[in-house]
Structure formats: structure tokens, C-alpha cells
Amino acid sequence: MSVLVFVETKDGKLSKAAFEAVSYGNKIGSTTVVTYGSADASVLAELGNYGATKVLVNKAVEANSEQQITKLIAAAASEVGADVVVLIQDQIGKAVGPRVAARLGAGHASGAIAIPETGNGFIVKTNVFSGKAFANVAIHTDKKVISLVANAVAPESTGGSAEVTEFNTDLGTNAIVIKEIKAQGEGVPLPEAELVVSAGRGLKGPENWGMVEELANTLGAATACSRPVADIGWRPHHEHVGQTGLAIRPNLYIAAGISGAIQHLAGVNNSKTIVVINTDAEAPFFKAADYGIVGDAFEVLPKLNEAIKKLKG
């Protein structure tokens, strides 16, 4: 089975999610990668270590141009005769996946979290209802498009190598002109973070967020917050996780001063390990937690930070 995987580079680097997507594709069949931009060939060749045999690069695509990216993927899929197209389910993947499927006349499974079962048809396990349930989606079309959730599968080294070649095709002009792109925050984007420290209104004010940031720095983690905190301006909206914010799947999610309303849980309940710190022993978040600390975040967070520093030291 021929597989095409679409990945992006940021500042000339590949994300962990890109390696996950290539490893995922490699478990389905012979994998070719398509990307765009001016990343060094040596960086892109690293995808061969995760199963890619060839990397096609187009240098004409405008960053974040959903129209051109759609055309690029469809053209590359035709070029290599791809049976399956794999994308990462991020902002671009969510926008482009359905468009690629429409162009190819393909069935589309969004939110994949496991390798497809091919023993009896082609069945993809996906997240549904904001991660509260799973669905087994059967794709019956000859061509298939899959959007893979970040951190759903582990990247696996194969020791292989990939040939990097330019892929030039007519992508047309954009109907929408992108004048400026501004990055939100610094460091690892929340959907790609393996460790996240989050807090809610229990911290009583933005002036107390220093202890959250300090713990995050000690762990090498990203910071997040609940929706009320973002709505009242204590933290930027790009840190809001939950049903109406970002859905994340870190290996560790630490939540301090968050009660755990169902809307918040919808964005974090796929975390591998959840640690909850709250003064209210009846807070609903404790029912979803792997570890719970009934205590004041103002006392627990500094002690936790010091303990981790000693462990690292």
C-alpha cells in the first residue's frame, strides 16, 4: 500500500508530531513525505529514520496557505499513486484534510489515535465527542485520508534513509492574501507539548502565575489555563485548554486550582497522566485524576518545584 504523509517545518525544524505521522504511515505501507519551505535537505532526510523512503519538497507554497497546501498534497498523492494520505490533526490538518479528501474522492477519518486495522476492510479508531468516546470508522473508498492526533502514537526509529527531491507543480494563486503571521507565545506549542502545567481561578490573580511558570521551567513543560482565566485576561487565550479551547494529549498534565468542569475535561482527558491539586476534596477533577493532592496550590506548587529540582540535581 502506498502512503503519502504531509508534514510542515517550523524555523527549519521538524516537530515530534511529524516523526509520529511518518512512523504511523510506515506501519500502513511504503511511505513518501511531502512538505514545503526551505528547510535543509539534511533535516528532511532525518524522516528516513522513521520510515520515509522519499521526501518531496515544494519551495513555492506560501506559509499557512490552505489552498496551495491542498493542491500540493493532492498533486503529490497523484504523483506517487498514494492509496492513503496522512496528515497531523493540527490547525492546518483540520482545514486541509477534508479538502484533500474531496479532491481525491477519498473517505476521511479525522482524529485517528491508532494504526488502522486492515484484516477485514480498513478501519480507523478515532476520538469522538471531544475525546469522551471512541469510534471505529470504516473507509470503503479506494483512496483514504487520515488525520492523526498528536501524541497518539510513538515515533519509532527504523534506521532507514530518505531521498530528498524538489517537487514543482502548478499551485495557482491564492484567493486569500496572507499579509502577516504572528506567532502566539514562545516555546513548544501546547498541542505538541509532552508536559503541561495548568492553573485556574484558584490562583486568585495573574500576579501569582510565577509559581506555575517556575514549575513549568523546572520540568521543561508548557503552561496552560482554564477558560475563565483566559476570559478575564489573566492569561492569553492561546493557553486555554478545554472543549472551546485546545485539546491536548501530554504525557503529564498538572492542574492547580481547577475544579474540572466537563468542558475543561473534554480538552485534557486524553492526557497519559493527570495530577490535580485543589483545596476542595470534592472537586470533580479528582475523579479523572491519576494522582490527587488535596491542598493549597500556594503551598504545594513551590514544594513540588523544589522536590523536582532536588531530584534533577
Short mmCIF file of C-alpha atoms in Angstrom, two decimals:
data_model
loop_
_atom_site.label_atom_id
_atom_site.label_comp_id
_atom_site.label_asym_id
_atom_site.label_seq_id
_atom_site.Cartn_x
_atom_site.Cartn_y
_atom_site.Cartn_z
CA MET A 1 0.00 0.00 0.00
CA SER A 2 1.38 3.43 -0.97
CA VAL A 3 1.21 6.13 1.72
CA LEU A 4 1.75 9.89 1.44
CA VAL A 5 2.41 11.86 4.66
CA PHE A 6 2.19 15.65 4.79
CA VAL A 7 4.37 17.44 7.36
CA GLU A 8 5.47 21.02 7.96
CA THR A 9 8.69 22.50 9.24
CA LYS A 10 8.92 25.42 11.65
CA ASP A 11 12.02 27.60 11.64
CA GLY A 12 13.68 24.91 9.54
CA LYS A 13 12.97 22.17 12.10
CA LEU A 14 10.66 19.17 12.26
CA SER A 15 8.29 18.61 15.17
CA LYS A 16 7.81 15.41 17.14
CA ALA A 17 4.34 15.19 15.57
CA ALA A 18 5.97 14.99 12.13
CA PHE A 19 8.01 11.96 13.20
CA GLU A 20 4.85 10.41 14.68
CA ALA A 21 2.96 10.86 11.42
CA VAL A 22 5.76 9.30 9.35
CA SER A 23 6.05 6.35 11.75
CA TYR A 24 2.27 5.95 11.53
CA GLY A 25 2.38 5.96 7.74
CA ASN A 26 5.24 3.47 7.71
CA LYS A 27 3.10 0.98 9.65
CA ILE A 28 0.48 1.19 6.90
CA GLY A 29 2.72 0.89 3.84
CA SER A 30 5.56 2.33 1.75
CA THR A 31 5.80 5.97 2.81
CA THR A 32 6.60 9.15 0.88
CA VAL A 33 6.59 12.55 2.60
CA VAL A 34 5.52 15.84 1.03
CA THR A 35 6.38 19.20 2.57
CA TYR A 36 7.16 22.77 1.63
CA GLY A 37 9.55 25.56 2.59
CA SER A 38 13.30 26.00 2.69
CA ALA A 39 14.40 23.54 5.38
CA ASP A 40 17.81 21.96 4.79
CA ALA A 41 17.81 18.64 2.97
CA SER A 42 19.80 17.16 5.87
CA VAL A 43 16.93 17.98 8.24
CA LEU A 44 14.30 16.46 5.94
CA ALA A 45 16.44 13.38 5.33
CA GLU A 46 16.01 12.58 9.04
CA LEU A 47 12.46 11.49 8.19
CA GLY A 48 14.05 8.42 6.60
CA ASN A 49 14.94 7.27 10.09
CA TYR A 50 11.20 6.99 10.80
CA GLY A 51 10.21 5.09 7.69
CA ALA A 52 10.07 7.57 4.80
CA THR A 53 11.74 6.42 1.58
CA LYS A 54 11.40 9.75 -0.25
CA VAL A 55 10.72 13.40 0.69
CA LEU A 56 9.13 15.71 -1.89
CA VAL A 57 9.74 19.42 -1.28
CA ASN A 58 7.93 22.35 -2.85
CA LYS A 59 9.51 25.75 -2.21
CA ALA A 60 6.76 27.85 -3.77
CA VAL A 61 3.98 27.31 -1.22
CA GLU A 62 3.13 30.35 0.89
CA ALA A 63 3.19 29.61 4.62
CA ASN A 64 -0.23 28.63 6.01
CA SER A 65 -1.85 28.87 2.56
CA GLU A 66 -4.57 26.24 2.92
CA GLN A 67 -5.48 26.46 -0.78
CA GLN A 68 -1.96 25.84 -2.03
CA ILE A 69 -1.25 23.14 0.58
CA THR A 70 -4.41 21.31 -0.51
CA LYS A 71 -3.30 21.41 -4.15
CA LEU A 72 0.23 20.35 -3.21
CA ILE A 73 -0.93 17.26 -1.29
CA ALA A 74 -3.42 16.25 -3.98
CA ALA A 75 -0.78 16.62 -6.70
CA ALA A 76 1.79 14.66 -4.68
CA ALA A 77 -0.76 11.91 -3.98
CA SER A 78 -1.38 11.57 -7.72
CA GLU A 79 2.36 11.65 -8.46
CA VAL A 80 3.19 8.74 -6.14
CA GLY A 81 -0.12 6.89 -6.59
CA ALA A 82 -0.92 7.12 -2.88
CA ASP A 83 -3.65 4.89 -1.51
CA VAL A 84 -3.56 6.61 1.89
CA VAL A 85 -2.80 10.23 2.80
CA VAL A 86 -1.83 11.01 6.41
CA LEU A 87 -1.91 14.49 7.97
CA ILE A 88 -1.37 15.75 11.50
CA GLN A 89 -4.62 16.94 13.10
CA ASP A 90 -3.46 20.46 13.86
CA GLN A 91 -4.89 23.75 12.61
CA ILE A 92 -3.68 23.16 9.04
CA GLY A 93 -4.58 19.46 9.07
CA LYS A 94 -8.15 20.16 10.18
CA ALA A 95 -8.60 22.73 7.43
CA VAL A 96 -6.85 20.82 4.65
CA GLY A 97 -7.79 17.18 5.32
CA PRO A 98 -11.43 17.41 4.14
CA ARG A 99 -10.41 19.42 1.07
CA VAL A 100 -7.80 16.84 0.06
CA ALA A 101 -10.36 14.06 0.55
CA ALA A 102 -12.84 15.91 -1.69
CA ARG A 103 -10.24 16.38 -4.44
CA LEU A 104 -9.20 12.73 -4.33
CA GLY A 105 -12.71 11.32 -3.92
CA ALA A 106 -11.47 9.73 -0.71
CA GLY A 107 -13.05 8.73 2.58
CA HIS A 108 -11.75 10.80 5.52
CA ALA A 109 -11.15 9.67 9.12
CA SER A 110 -10.47 12.60 11.43
CA GLY A 111 -8.90 12.26 14.89
CA ALA A 112 -7.14 8.91 14.42
CA ILE A 113 -5.47 7.52 17.55
CA ALA A 114 -4.38 4.04 16.43
CA ILE A 115 -2.93 2.17 13.45
CA PRO A 116 -5.74 1.15 11.03
CA GLU A 117 -6.98 -2.43 11.17
CA THR A 118 -6.77 -3.97 7.70
CA GLY A 119 -7.63 -7.60 8.40
CA ASN A 120 -11.27 -7.10 7.44
CA GLY A 121 -11.57 -3.88 5.45
CA PHE A 122 -9.90 -0.63 6.53
CA ILE A 123 -10.96 0.53 9.99
CA VAL A 124 -9.57 3.57 11.80
CA LYS A 125 -10.06 4.15 15.54
CA THR A 126 -10.82 7.81 16.25
CA ASN A 127 -11.70 10.17 19.10
CA VAL A 128 -15.29 11.42 19.12
CA PHE A 129 -17.44 13.63 21.38
CA SER A 130 -14.44 15.73 22.46
CA GLY A 131 -12.48 12.67 23.47
CA LYS A 132 -15.22 11.18 25.68
CA ALA A 133 -15.67 8.17 23.37
CA PHE A 134 -14.06 6.23 20.53
CA ALA A 135 -15.40 5.33 17.10
CA ASN A 136 -14.25 2.68 14.65
CA VAL A 137 -14.53 4.33 11.24
CA ALA A 138 -14.64 2.02 8.20
CA ILE A 139 -13.36 3.61 4.98
CA HIS A 140 -14.60 1.85 1.85
CA THR A 141 -13.18 4.16 -0.84
CA ASP A 142 -10.07 3.26 -2.82
CA LYS A 143 -8.32 6.43 -1.61
CA LYS A 144 -8.22 7.24 2.10
CA VAL A 145 -7.31 10.35 4.09
CA ILE A 146 -6.42 10.12 7.79
CA SER A 147 -5.85 12.99 10.24
CA LEU A 148 -3.68 11.78 13.13
CA VAL A 149 -3.96 13.23 16.65
CA ALA A 150 -0.61 14.42 18.02
CA ASN A 151 0.99 12.23 20.72
CA ALA A 152 -1.38 9.37 19.88
CA VAL A 153 1.39 7.08 18.61
CA ALA A 154 5.08 6.98 19.49
CA PRO A 155 7.65 7.70 16.76
CA GLU A 156 9.81 4.64 16.04
CA SER A 157 13.29 4.73 14.58
CA THR A 158 13.88 2.38 11.64
CA GLY A 159 17.45 3.30 10.78
CA GLY A 160 16.50 3.99 7.15
CA SER A 161 17.30 6.89 4.87
CA ALA A 162 15.19 9.10 2.61
CA GLU A 163 15.91 10.70 -0.74
CA VAL A 164 15.05 14.42 -0.74
CA THR A 165 13.93 15.86 -4.09
CA GLU A 166 12.18 19.03 -5.26
CA PHE A 167 8.56 18.66 -6.29
CA ASN A 168 7.44 21.53 -8.50
CA THR A 169 3.81 21.72 -9.55
CA ASP A 170 1.41 24.50 -10.51
CA LEU A 171 -0.37 25.60 -7.32
CA GLY A 172 -2.11 28.64 -8.78
CA THR A 173 -2.59 31.89 -6.89
CA ASN A 174 -4.25 32.41 -3.54
CA ALA A 175 -7.75 33.85 -3.36
CA ILE A 176 -6.83 34.97 0.15
CA VAL A 177 -3.70 37.07 0.65
CA ILE A 178 -1.80 36.41 3.88
CA LYS A 179 -0.15 39.68 4.89
CA GLU A 180 1.35 38.75 8.24
CA ILE A 181 1.77 35.76 10.53
CA LYS A 182 2.31 36.34 14.25
CA ALA A 183 3.43 33.51 16.49
CA GLN A 184 1.46 33.09 19.73
CA GLY A 185 3.79 32.69 22.68
CA GLU A 186 7.18 31.05 22.77
CA GLY A 187 8.48 27.54 23.22
CA VAL A 188 6.71 24.30 22.32
CA PRO A 189 3.12 24.74 21.04
CA LEU A 190 0.61 23.31 23.52
CA PRO A 191 -0.74 20.55 21.20
CA GLU A 192 2.83 19.23 20.83
CA ALA A 193 3.88 19.54 24.49
CA GLU A 194 4.59 16.33 26.37
CA LEU A 195 4.46 18.06 29.77
CA VAL A 196 1.93 20.75 30.71
CA VAL A 197 1.40 22.75 33.92
CA SER A 198 -2.00 24.41 34.08
CA ALA A 199 -3.91 26.53 36.57
CA GLY A 200 -7.31 28.10 37.10
CA ARG A 201 -9.08 30.73 39.19
CA GLY A 202 -7.78 29.04 42.33
CA LEU A 203 -4.59 31.06 41.85
CA LYS A 204 -6.63 34.19 42.65
CA GLY A 205 -4.86 36.51 40.21
CA PRO A 206 -2.36 36.84 37.35
CA GLU A 207 0.30 38.09 39.77
CA ASN A 208 0.51 34.57 41.23
CA TRP A 209 1.33 32.82 37.95
CA GLY A 210 5.05 32.98 38.66
CA MET A 211 4.91 29.71 40.62
CA VAL A 212 3.20 27.97 37.67
CA GLU A 213 5.81 29.26 35.22
CA GLU A 214 8.64 28.32 37.58
CA LEU A 215 7.41 24.74 37.88
CA ALA A 216 6.95 24.58 34.11
CA ASN A 217 10.53 25.82 33.58
CA THR A 218 11.87 23.22 36.01
CA LEU A 219 10.01 20.43 34.19
CA GLY A 220 10.62 21.81 30.69
CA ALA A 221 6.84 22.00 30.32
CA ALA A 222 4.36 24.29 28.55
CA THR A 223 1.85 26.37 30.53
CA ALA A 224 -1.92 26.29 30.11
CA CYS A 225 -5.05 27.59 31.81
CA SER A 226 -8.79 27.12 32.16
CA ARG A 227 -11.27 29.15 30.11
CA PRO A 228 -12.36 31.57 32.89
CA VAL A 229 -8.73 32.54 33.41
CA ALA A 230 -8.32 33.40 29.71
CA ASP A 231 -11.70 35.14 29.53
CA ILE A 232 -10.86 37.57 32.37
CA GLY A 233 -7.46 38.30 30.87
CA TRP A 234 -5.18 36.66 33.41
CA ARG A 235 -3.58 34.53 30.69
CA PRO A 236 -3.52 34.68 26.88
CA HIS A 237 -6.24 32.80 25.01
CA HIS A 238 -3.77 30.54 23.20
CA GLU A 239 -3.12 28.86 26.59
CA HIS A 240 -6.80 27.97 27.10
CA VAL A 241 -7.39 24.20 27.05
CA GLY A 242 -10.84 22.64 27.05
CA GLN A 243 -13.84 21.98 24.84
CA THR A 244 -13.82 25.52 23.45
CA GLY A 245 -10.03 25.82 23.51
CA LEU A 246 -7.20 23.48 22.65
CA ALA A 247 -7.44 19.71 23.04
CA ILE A 248 -4.12 18.27 24.22
CA ARG A 249 -2.65 14.82 24.91
CA PRO A 250 0.50 15.36 27.00
CA ASN A 251 2.25 12.59 28.87
CA LEU A 252 1.81 14.64 32.07
CA TYR A 253 -0.85 17.25 32.84
CA ILE A 254 -0.64 19.06 36.19
CA ALA A 255 -3.73 21.12 37.08
CA ALA A 256 -3.68 23.51 40.05
CA GLY A 257 -6.77 25.35 41.25
CA ILE A 258 -9.04 23.96 38.51
CA SER A 259 -12.29 22.32 39.60
CA GLY A 260 -12.52 20.16 36.48
CA ALA A 261 -15.79 21.08 34.78
CA ILE A 262 -16.77 18.75 31.95
CA GLN A 263 -15.84 21.41 29.38
CA HIS A 264 -12.27 21.51 30.68
CA LEU A 265 -12.02 17.73 30.90
CA ALA A 266 -13.01 17.45 27.23
CA GLY A 267 -9.72 19.11 26.29
CA VAL A 268 -7.38 17.20 28.60
CA ASN A 269 -8.90 13.80 29.39
CA ASN A 270 -6.65 12.07 26.87
CA SER A 271 -3.54 13.05 28.84
CA LYS A 272 -1.47 10.00 29.78
CA THR A 273 -1.16 11.07 33.46
CA ILE A 274 -3.22 13.74 35.23
CA VAL A 275 -2.17 15.31 38.55
CA VAL A 276 -4.75 17.50 40.30
CA ILE A 277 -4.05 19.99 43.10
CA ASN A 278 -7.11 21.51 44.77
CA THR A 279 -8.27 22.53 48.24
CA ASP A 280 -11.73 21.07 47.58
CA ALA A 281 -11.64 17.30 48.14
CA GLU A 282 -14.96 17.04 46.28
CA ALA A 283 -13.71 18.78 43.12
CA PRO A 284 -14.88 16.73 40.10
CA PHE A 285 -11.37 16.79 38.61
CA PHE A 286 -10.22 14.26 41.23
CA LYS A 287 -12.44 11.62 39.61
CA ALA A 288 -10.43 11.91 36.39
CA ALA A 289 -7.04 12.26 38.09
CA ASP A 290 -4.35 9.60 38.27
CA TYR A 291 -2.86 11.41 41.28
CA GLY A 292 -4.59 13.96 43.50
CA ILE A 293 -3.32 16.35 46.16
CA VAL A 294 -5.87 17.95 48.46
CA GLY A 295 -4.06 21.12 49.40
CA ASP A 296 -3.39 24.79 48.72
CA ALA A 297 -1.61 25.40 45.39
CA PHE A 298 0.30 28.25 47.04
CA GLU A 299 1.92 25.69 49.34
CA VAL A 300 2.03 22.64 47.07
CA LEU A 301 3.48 24.15 43.87
CA PRO A 302 6.63 25.64 45.48
CA LYS A 303 7.27 22.40 47.40
CA LEU A 304 6.73 20.33 44.27
CA ASN A 305 9.10 22.59 42.36
CA GLU A 306 11.83 22.26 44.99
CA ALA A 307 11.41 18.48 45.14
CA ILE A 308 11.78 18.19 41.36
CA LYS A 309 14.86 20.43 41.41
CA LYS A 310 16.47 18.18 44.05
CA LEU A 311 15.56 15.08 42.03
CA LYS A 312 17.10 16.58 38.90
CA GLY A 313 20.13 17.87 40.78
#
